[in-house]
Amino acid sequence: MRNENRHISDTLLAKFLLGETSQKEQQIIIGWLEENIAHRKRLDQLEEMWLETGKINPRPIPVNKHLAWKVLNKRLDHHEKLSSTVLTKFSKFKLVLYSAVAASVLILLGLFNWYLIDSSQKQEFLLTNNTKTTLTDTLPDGSKVHLNQLAQINYKPSADGHKRVVQLKGEAFFKVKRDTLKPFIIHAGIGSVKVLGTSFNVKIKKNRDIDVSVKTGRVELFYPNKALTDTLHMVLRAGESGLISLQKDSIIKMKNPSAFFWMDKKLVFRNKPLKDVFEVLEDCYAVKINSNNPSINNLNYTSTFINKDINEVIKVVSTSFNFTYTSEGNTYTILELKKDE
Amino acid sequence: MITQQSIQSDCISRSDFETLFNDHYSRLCAYAYNFIKEQEGSEEIVQEVFFKLWINRSDIKIESSIISYLYRAVRNASLNLIKHINIRENYKQHNKEQIEQSEQLDSDPLNVSELEKKIRASIDLLPEQRKKIFILSRYEQLKYKEIAEKLGISIKTVENQMGKALQFLRKELVEYLPLLIIFFNHLINGE
């Protein structure tokens, strides 16, 4: 068989089988096939092999299982190291939760060895906002970050240099510099957010739920659920918001019209029931809004406010429906005028 | 071979686990890919399943075999992912079909012939680039030209790599192929 290789290579036979040969090449092969029954046999074998490989289902994908095992093996090592030191300090539940978070984070990011590497190799960036206003800064990778009051971030490229990793406390708005080779990952307690280059808001609430709203681009949310059966995953696009909820043990898509308010002081309402408008205002300005007639809650409202204080906003809303209002401290009461008055 | 008993007692060694991983990783990834149509995600799912299996090996209750546990876990995780992602519109219908298809497949996902096992193992043995080219040609039915464009290489490279891939697989699989019979038929019929 070796001898025949000199005349017609498997490369040419492969081309022939797959219909990639020119007419001239075809003629050569046909001639070659007629020369010898062994030639025929060789093509038959090749063809048979081709047909058999096509029958398997599920169809294979080009994975590298040796590399994959290395990754898993490292993760297992890391996990065992971690659990032997943490075990004494935490209850089993916490440990399970911790490993779940660690697990998802590790698998998704392949970060399993960041902690091993000398931190001097990496440019770390720590920022805490102790001021009463919003704090804006630029990370070493060129991304912009706005921290709300009391928020804290710790930015660190991964050991292998393939990821940009941020630990977040509180609420921050990110405008991530696009670098498709280095995903930007935010660990926010119970879950994580992964992006390539986009702008979005992440808020860790008091109950540890994570509120994410996307301004431009696309972000992915990750959450390992408590049952440890899955890592949940959701993609958000511009204008969308999602909540990683501990109580619901899931990721939920939701609306959050005021997600960026703390940053840009801008509110947009489009055909929103007043009930929702009031909720947003209560949330943004830390006030309470009542009305003397619950039926007004269903009226729809459209308007945009930029840099307005709450008195102005209430006044504009009231006026557009011919309502009046009273205020006492942080409580506003909207009054509907009786029709016969 | 890892049995139900050995995975449940704590005495399964890392090297047994590695064997289990090596034997099933590729096919489990392909199984996940069937549902979610994304390679990176498929690998993440399978990694996660193996990871959990190892860390919870003393707690996990495996009712049937460890292999069917793996397939079920990968399927559940894949379907869960699909539920949570807004998959691009054009994939939706495709996915639905795939799920229906694989549900049929799932009726006996473990019943694999020796030949199939051998084919998968042989494909796994191909060098990375060659494997990719072979899979694009064989399973995505791409022409050489399309493969070359997709991978940013020359058509000549695709040709050579395909030639080597087919040559290798033929040698690996020759004793499993029922060709001898055909060969005799040729002789009998005087062809």
PDB file of N, CA, C and O in Angstrom, chain A residues 81-126:
ATOM      1  N   LYS A  81      -7.889  22.832  48.219  1.00  0.00           N
ATOM      2  CA  LYS A  81      -7.072  23.723  49.027  1.00  0.00           C
ATOM      3  C   LYS A  81      -7.963  24.686  49.805  1.00  0.00           C
ATOM      4  O   LYS A  81      -7.806  24.899  50.990  1.00  0.00           O
ATOM      5  N   LEU A  82      -8.912  25.235  49.070  1.00  0.00           N
ATOM      6  CA  LEU A  82      -9.835  26.214  49.622  1.00  0.00           C
ATOM      7  C   LEU A  82     -10.659  25.600  50.735  1.00  0.00           C
ATOM      8  O   LEU A  82     -10.776  26.149  51.816  1.00  0.00           O
ATOM      9  N   SER A  83     -11.235  24.420  50.470  1.00  0.00           N
ATOM     10  CA  SER A  83     -12.150  23.863  51.444  1.00  0.00           C
ATOM     11  C   SER A  83     -11.413  23.403  52.702  1.00  0.00           C
ATOM     12  O   SER A  83     -11.956  23.436  53.776  1.00  0.00           O
ATOM     13  N   SER A  84     -10.168  23.034  52.575  1.00  0.00           N
ATOM     14  CA  SER A  84      -9.469  22.597  53.778  1.00  0.00           C
ATOM     15  C   SER A  84      -9.167  23.769  54.706  1.00  0.00           C
ATOM     16  O   SER A  84      -9.117  23.619  55.912  1.00  0.00           O
ATOM     17  N   THR A  85      -8.985  24.961  54.135  1.00  0.00           N
ATOM     18  CA  THR A  85      -8.714  26.104  55.003  1.00  0.00           C
ATOM     19  C   THR A  85      -9.994  26.774  55.476  1.00  0.00           C
ATOM     20  O   THR A  85     -10.034  27.342  56.552  1.00  0.00           O
ATOM     21  N   VAL A  86     -11.025  26.705  54.663  1.00  0.00           N
ATOM     22  CA  VAL A  86     -12.249  27.434  54.988  1.00  0.00           C
ATOM     23  C   VAL A  86     -13.150  26.631  55.903  1.00  0.00           C
ATOM     24  O   VAL A  86     -13.912  27.171  56.680  1.00  0.00           O
ATOM     25  N   LEU A  87     -13.025  25.355  55.842  1.00  0.00           N
ATOM     26  CA  LEU A  87     -13.928  24.439  56.516  1.00  0.00           C
ATOM     27  C   LEU A  87     -14.137  24.775  57.995  1.00  0.00           C
ATOM     28  O   LEU A  87     -15.243  24.739  58.494  1.00  0.00           O
ATOM     29  N   THR A  88     -13.074  25.107  58.657  1.00  0.00           N
ATOM     30  CA  THR A  88     -13.188  25.351  60.081  1.00  0.00           C
ATOM     31  C   THR A  88     -13.966  26.616  60.392  1.00  0.00           C
ATOM     32  O   THR A  88     -14.574  26.728  61.439  1.00  0.00           O
ATOM     33  N   LYS A  89     -13.943  27.545  59.481  1.00  0.00           N
ATOM     34  CA  LYS A  89     -14.536  28.841  59.785  1.00  0.00           C
ATOM     35  C   LYS A  89     -16.019  28.936  59.433  1.00  0.00           C
ATOM     36  O   LYS A  89     -16.755  29.688  60.024  1.00  0.00           O
ATOM     37  N   PHE A  90     -16.434  28.186  58.434  1.00  0.00           N
ATOM     38  CA  PHE A  90     -17.784  28.377  57.923  1.00  0.00           C
ATOM     39  C   PHE A  90     -18.684  27.173  58.181  1.00  0.00           C
ATOM     40  O   PHE A  90     -18.233  26.043  58.250  1.00  0.00           O
ATOM     41  N   SER A  91     -19.942  27.483  58.298  1.00  0.00           N
ATOM     42  CA  SER A  91     -20.921  26.405  58.382  1.00  0.00           C
ATOM     43  C   SER A  91     -20.959  25.703  57.042  1.00  0.00           C
ATOM     44  O   SER A  91     -20.502  26.226  56.020  1.00  0.00           O
ATOM     45  N   LYS A  92     -21.537  24.512  57.034  1.00  0.00           N
ATOM     46  CA  LYS A  92     -21.559  23.767  55.784  1.00  0.00           C
ATOM     47  C   LYS A  92     -22.329  24.526  54.711  1.00  0.00           C
ATOM     48  O   LYS A  92     -21.939  24.569  53.563  1.00  0.00           O
ATOM     49  N   PHE A  93     -23.420  25.159  55.113  1.00  0.00           N
ATOM     50  CA  PHE A  93     -24.227  25.878  54.127  1.00  0.00           C
ATOM     51  C   PHE A  93     -23.402  26.965  53.445  1.00  0.00           C
ATOM     52  O   PHE A  93     -23.379  27.087  52.224  1.00  0.00           O
ATOM     53  N   LYS A  94     -22.713  27.713  54.276  1.00  0.00           N
ATOM     54  CA  LYS A  94     -21.900  28.784  53.719  1.00  0.00           C
ATOM     55  C   LYS A  94     -20.826  28.230  52.799  1.00  0.00           C
ATOM     56  O   LYS A  94     -20.525  28.799  51.761  1.00  0.00           O
ATOM     57  N   LEU A  95     -20.297  27.108  53.221  1.00  0.00           N
ATOM     58  CA  LEU A  95     -19.245  26.500  52.424  1.00  0.00           C
ATOM     59  C   LEU A  95     -19.773  26.103  51.057  1.00  0.00           C
ATOM     60  O   LEU A  95     -19.160  26.359  50.024  1.00  0.00           O
ATOM     61  N   VAL A  96     -20.971  25.512  51.083  1.00  0.00           N
ATOM     62  CA  VAL A  96     -21.579  25.080  49.827  1.00  0.00           C
ATOM     63  C   VAL A  96     -21.819  26.287  48.937  1.00  0.00           C
ATOM     64  O   VAL A  96     -21.507  26.293  47.749  1.00  0.00           O
ATOM     65  N   LEU A  97     -22.337  27.332  49.550  1.00  0.00           N
ATOM     66  CA  LEU A  97     -22.633  28.540  48.791  1.00  0.00           C
ATOM     67  C   LEU A  97     -21.350  29.139  48.241  1.00  0.00           C
ATOM     68  O   LEU A  97     -21.256  29.532  47.084  1.00  0.00           O
ATOM     69  N   TYR A  98     -20.367  29.182  49.098  1.00  0.00           N
ATOM     70  CA  TYR A  98     -19.080  29.745  48.732  1.00  0.00           C
ATOM     71  C   TYR A  98     -18.463  28.964  47.572  1.00  0.00           C
ATOM     72  O   TYR A  98     -18.014  29.545  46.588  1.00  0.00           O
ATOM     73  N   SER A  99     -18.516  27.662  47.703  1.00  0.00           N
ATOM     74  CA  SER A  99     -17.912  26.875  46.629  1.00  0.00           C
ATOM     75  C   SER A  99     -18.721  26.997  45.355  1.00  0.00           C
ATOM     76  O   SER A  99     -18.195  26.934  44.261  1.00  0.00           O
ATOM     77  N   ALA A 100     -20.036  27.210  45.533  1.00  0.00           N
ATOM     78  CA  ALA A 100     -20.854  27.380  44.338  1.00  0.00           C
ATOM     79  C   ALA A 100     -20.453  28.645  43.605  1.00  0.00           C
ATOM     80  O   ALA A 100     -20.271  28.656  42.392  1.00  0.00           O
ATOM     81  N   VAL A 101     -20.303  29.697  44.376  1.00  0.00           N
ATOM     82  CA  VAL A 101     -19.896  30.965  43.770  1.00  0.00           C
ATOM     83  C   VAL A 101     -18.512  30.799  43.161  1.00  0.00           C
ATOM     84  O   VAL A 101     -18.285  31.117  41.993  1.00  0.00           O
ATOM     85  N   ALA A 102     -17.628  30.233  43.947  1.00  0.00           N
ATOM     86  CA  ALA A 102     -16.274  30.025  43.455  1.00  0.00           C
ATOM     87  C   ALA A 102     -16.311  29.169  42.200  1.00  0.00           C
ATOM     88  O   ALA A 102     -15.662  29.477  41.200  1.00  0.00           O
ATOM     89  N   ALA A 103     -17.154  28.139  42.243  1.00  0.00           N
ATOM     90  CA  ALA A 103     -17.214  27.214  41.120  1.00  0.00           C
ATOM     91  C   ALA A 103     -17.599  27.928  39.846  1.00  0.00           C
ATOM     92  O   ALA A 103     -16.918  27.818  38.827  1.00  0.00           O
ATOM     93  N   SER A 104     -18.677  28.694  39.922  1.00  0.00           N
ATOM     94  CA  SER A 104     -19.163  29.317  38.695  1.00  0.00           C
ATOM     95  C   SER A 104     -18.124  30.302  38.195  1.00  0.00           C
ATOM     96  O   SER A 104     -17.790  30.353  37.025  1.00  0.00           O
ATOM     97  N   VAL A 105     -17.623  31.056  39.137  1.00  0.00           N
ATOM     98  CA  VAL A 105     -16.655  32.075  38.783  1.00  0.00           C
ATOM     99  C   VAL A 105     -15.466  31.419  38.096  1.00  0.00           C
ATOM    100  O   VAL A 105     -15.009  31.856  37.041  1.00  0.00           O
ATOM    101  N   LEU A 106     -15.026  30.322  38.671  1.00  0.00           N
ATOM    102  CA  LEU A 106     -13.832  29.689  38.137  1.00  0.00           C
ATOM    103  C   LEU A 106     -14.067  29.095  36.774  1.00  0.00           C
ATOM    104  O   LEU A 106     -13.292  29.299  35.852  1.00  0.00           O
ATOM    105  N   ILE A 107     -15.174  28.383  36.655  1.00  0.00           N
ATOM    106  CA  ILE A 107     -15.376  27.712  35.370  1.00  0.00           C
ATOM    107  C   ILE A 107     -15.566  28.738  34.279  1.00  0.00           C
ATOM    108  O   ILE A 107     -15.052  28.598  33.181  1.00  0.00           O
ATOM    109  N   LEU A 108     -16.272  29.786  34.584  1.00  0.00           N
ATOM    110  CA  LEU A 108     -16.595  30.742  33.539  1.00  0.00           C
ATOM    111  C   LEU A 108     -15.369  31.537  33.145  1.00  0.00           C
ATOM    112  O   LEU A 108     -15.222  31.956  32.030  1.00  0.00           O
ATOM    113  N   LEU A 109     -14.529  31.734  34.071  1.00  0.00           N
ATOM    114  CA  LEU A 109     -13.446  32.670  33.815  1.00  0.00           C
ATOM    115  C   LEU A 109     -12.093  31.988  33.709  1.00  0.00           C
ATOM    116  O   LEU A 109     -11.127  32.591  33.291  1.00  0.00           O
ATOM    117  N   GLY A 110     -12.050  30.763  34.127  1.00  0.00           N
ATOM    118  CA  GLY A 110     -10.778  30.072  34.080  1.00  0.00           C
ATOM    119  C   GLY A 110      -9.738  30.758  34.932  1.00  0.00           C
ATOM    120  O   GLY A 110      -8.559  30.832  34.611  1.00  0.00           O
ATOM    121  N   LEU A 111     -10.183  31.242  36.058  1.00  0.00           N
ATOM    122  CA  LEU A 111      -9.340  32.090  36.883  1.00  0.00           C
ATOM    123  C   LEU A 111      -8.657  31.345  37.996  1.00  0.00           C
ATOM    124  O   LEU A 111      -8.168  31.951  38.927  1.00  0.00           O
ATOM    125  N   PHE A 112      -8.727  30.027  37.867  1.00  0.00           N
ATOM    126  CA  PHE A 112      -8.419  29.173  39.008  1.00  0.00           C
ATOM    127  C   PHE A 112      -7.100  29.459  39.709  1.00  0.00           C
ATOM    128  O   PHE A 112      -6.884  29.078  40.822  1.00  0.00           O
ATOM    129  N   ASN A 113      -6.208  30.130  39.043  1.00  0.00           N
ATOM    130  CA  ASN A 113      -4.938  30.301  39.749  1.00  0.00           C
ATOM    131  C   ASN A 113      -4.538  31.744  40.006  1.00  0.00           C
ATOM    132  O   ASN A 113      -3.398  32.030  40.307  1.00  0.00           O
ATOM    133  N   TRP A 114      -5.496  32.635  39.938  1.00  0.00           N
ATOM    134  CA  TRP A 114      -5.143  34.036  40.126  1.00  0.00           C
ATOM    135  C   TRP A 114      -4.515  34.294  41.487  1.00  0.00           C
ATOM    136  O   TRP A 114      -3.640  35.120  41.655  1.00  0.00           O
ATOM    137  N   TYR A 115      -4.956  33.534  42.460  1.00  0.00           N
ATOM    138  CA  TYR A 115      -4.511  33.811  43.815  1.00  0.00           C
ATOM    139  C   TYR A 115      -3.078  33.334  44.065  1.00  0.00           C
ATOM    140  O   TYR A 115      -2.457  33.685  45.041  1.00  0.00           O
ATOM    141  N   LEU A 116      -2.595  32.484  43.184  1.00  0.00           N
ATOM    142  CA  LEU A 116      -1.276  31.905  43.400  1.00  0.00           C
ATOM    143  C   LEU A 116      -0.149  32.831  42.962  1.00  0.00           C
ATOM    144  O   LEU A 116       0.991  32.710  43.371  1.00  0.00           O
ATOM    145  N   ILE A 117      -0.497  33.717  42.061  1.00  0.00           N
ATOM    146  CA  ILE A 117       0.548  34.466  41.396  1.00  0.00           C
ATOM    147  C   ILE A 117       0.902  35.733  42.166  1.00  0.00           C
ATOM    148  O   ILE A 117       0.067  36.385  42.754  1.00  0.00           O
ATOM    149  N   ASP A 118       2.149  36.026  42.141  1.00  0.00           N
ATOM    150  CA  ASP A 118       2.671  37.225  42.769  1.00  0.00           C
ATOM    151  C   ASP A 118       1.914  38.455  42.296  1.00  0.00           C
ATOM    152  O   ASP A 118       1.878  38.763  41.107  1.00  0.00           O
ATOM    153  N   SER A 119       1.336  39.181  43.229  1.00  0.00           N
ATOM    154  CA  SER A 119       0.466  40.276  42.815  1.00  0.00           C
ATOM    155  C   SER A 119       1.244  41.458  42.253  1.00  0.00           C
ATOM    156  O   SER A 119       0.681  42.335  41.627  1.00  0.00           O
ATOM    157  N   SER A 120       2.548  41.467  42.463  1.00  0.00           N
ATOM    158  CA  SER A 120       3.313  42.594  41.932  1.00  0.00           C
ATOM    159  C   SER A 120       3.360  42.588  40.405  1.00  0.00           C
ATOM    160  O   SER A 120       3.613  43.603  39.776  1.00  0.00           O
ATOM    161  N   GLN A 121       3.068  41.404  39.830  1.00  0.00           N
ATOM    162  CA  GLN A 121       3.068  41.323  38.371  1.00  0.00           C
ATOM    163  C   GLN A 121       1.882  42.052  37.753  1.00  0.00           C
ATOM    164  O   GLN A 121       1.842  42.290  36.564  1.00  0.00           O
ATOM    165  N   LYS A 122       0.898  42.332  38.621  1.00  0.00           N
ATOM    166  CA  LYS A 122      -0.336  42.864  38.068  1.00  0.00           C
ATOM    167  C   LYS A 122      -0.598  44.258  38.599  1.00  0.00           C
ATOM    168  O   LYS A 122      -0.251  44.587  39.723  1.00  0.00           O
ATOM    169  N   GLN A 123      -1.230  45.027  37.751  1.00  0.00           N
ATOM    170  CA  GLN A 123      -1.556  46.366  38.175  1.00  0.00           C
ATOM    171  C   GLN A 123      -2.916  46.332  38.850  1.00  0.00           C
ATOM    172  O   GLN A 123      -3.939  46.191  38.210  1.00  0.00           O
ATOM    173  N   GLU A 124      -2.900  46.473  40.146  1.00  0.00           N
ATOM    174  CA  GLU A 124      -4.133  46.401  40.892  1.00  0.00           C
ATOM    175  C   GLU A 124      -4.675  47.803  41.082  1.00  0.00           C
ATOM    176  O   GLU A 124      -3.931  48.777  41.054  1.00  0.00           O
ATOM    177  N   PHE A 125      -5.964  47.906  41.271  1.00  0.00           N
ATOM    178  CA  PHE A 125      -6.576  49.218  41.397  1.00  0.00           C
ATOM    179  C   PHE A 125      -7.716  49.139  42.389  1.00  0.00           C
ATOM    180  O   PHE A 125      -8.677  48.395  42.191  1.00  0.00           O
ATOM    181  N   LEU A 126      -7.564  49.883  43.486  1.00  0.00           N
ATOM    182  CA  LEU A 126      -8.570  49.835  44.534  1.00  0.00           C
ATOM    183  C   LEU A 126      -9.179  51.218  44.679  1.00  0.00           C
ATOM    184  O   LEU A 126      -8.455  52.203  44.748  1.00  0.00           O
TER     185      LEU A 126
END
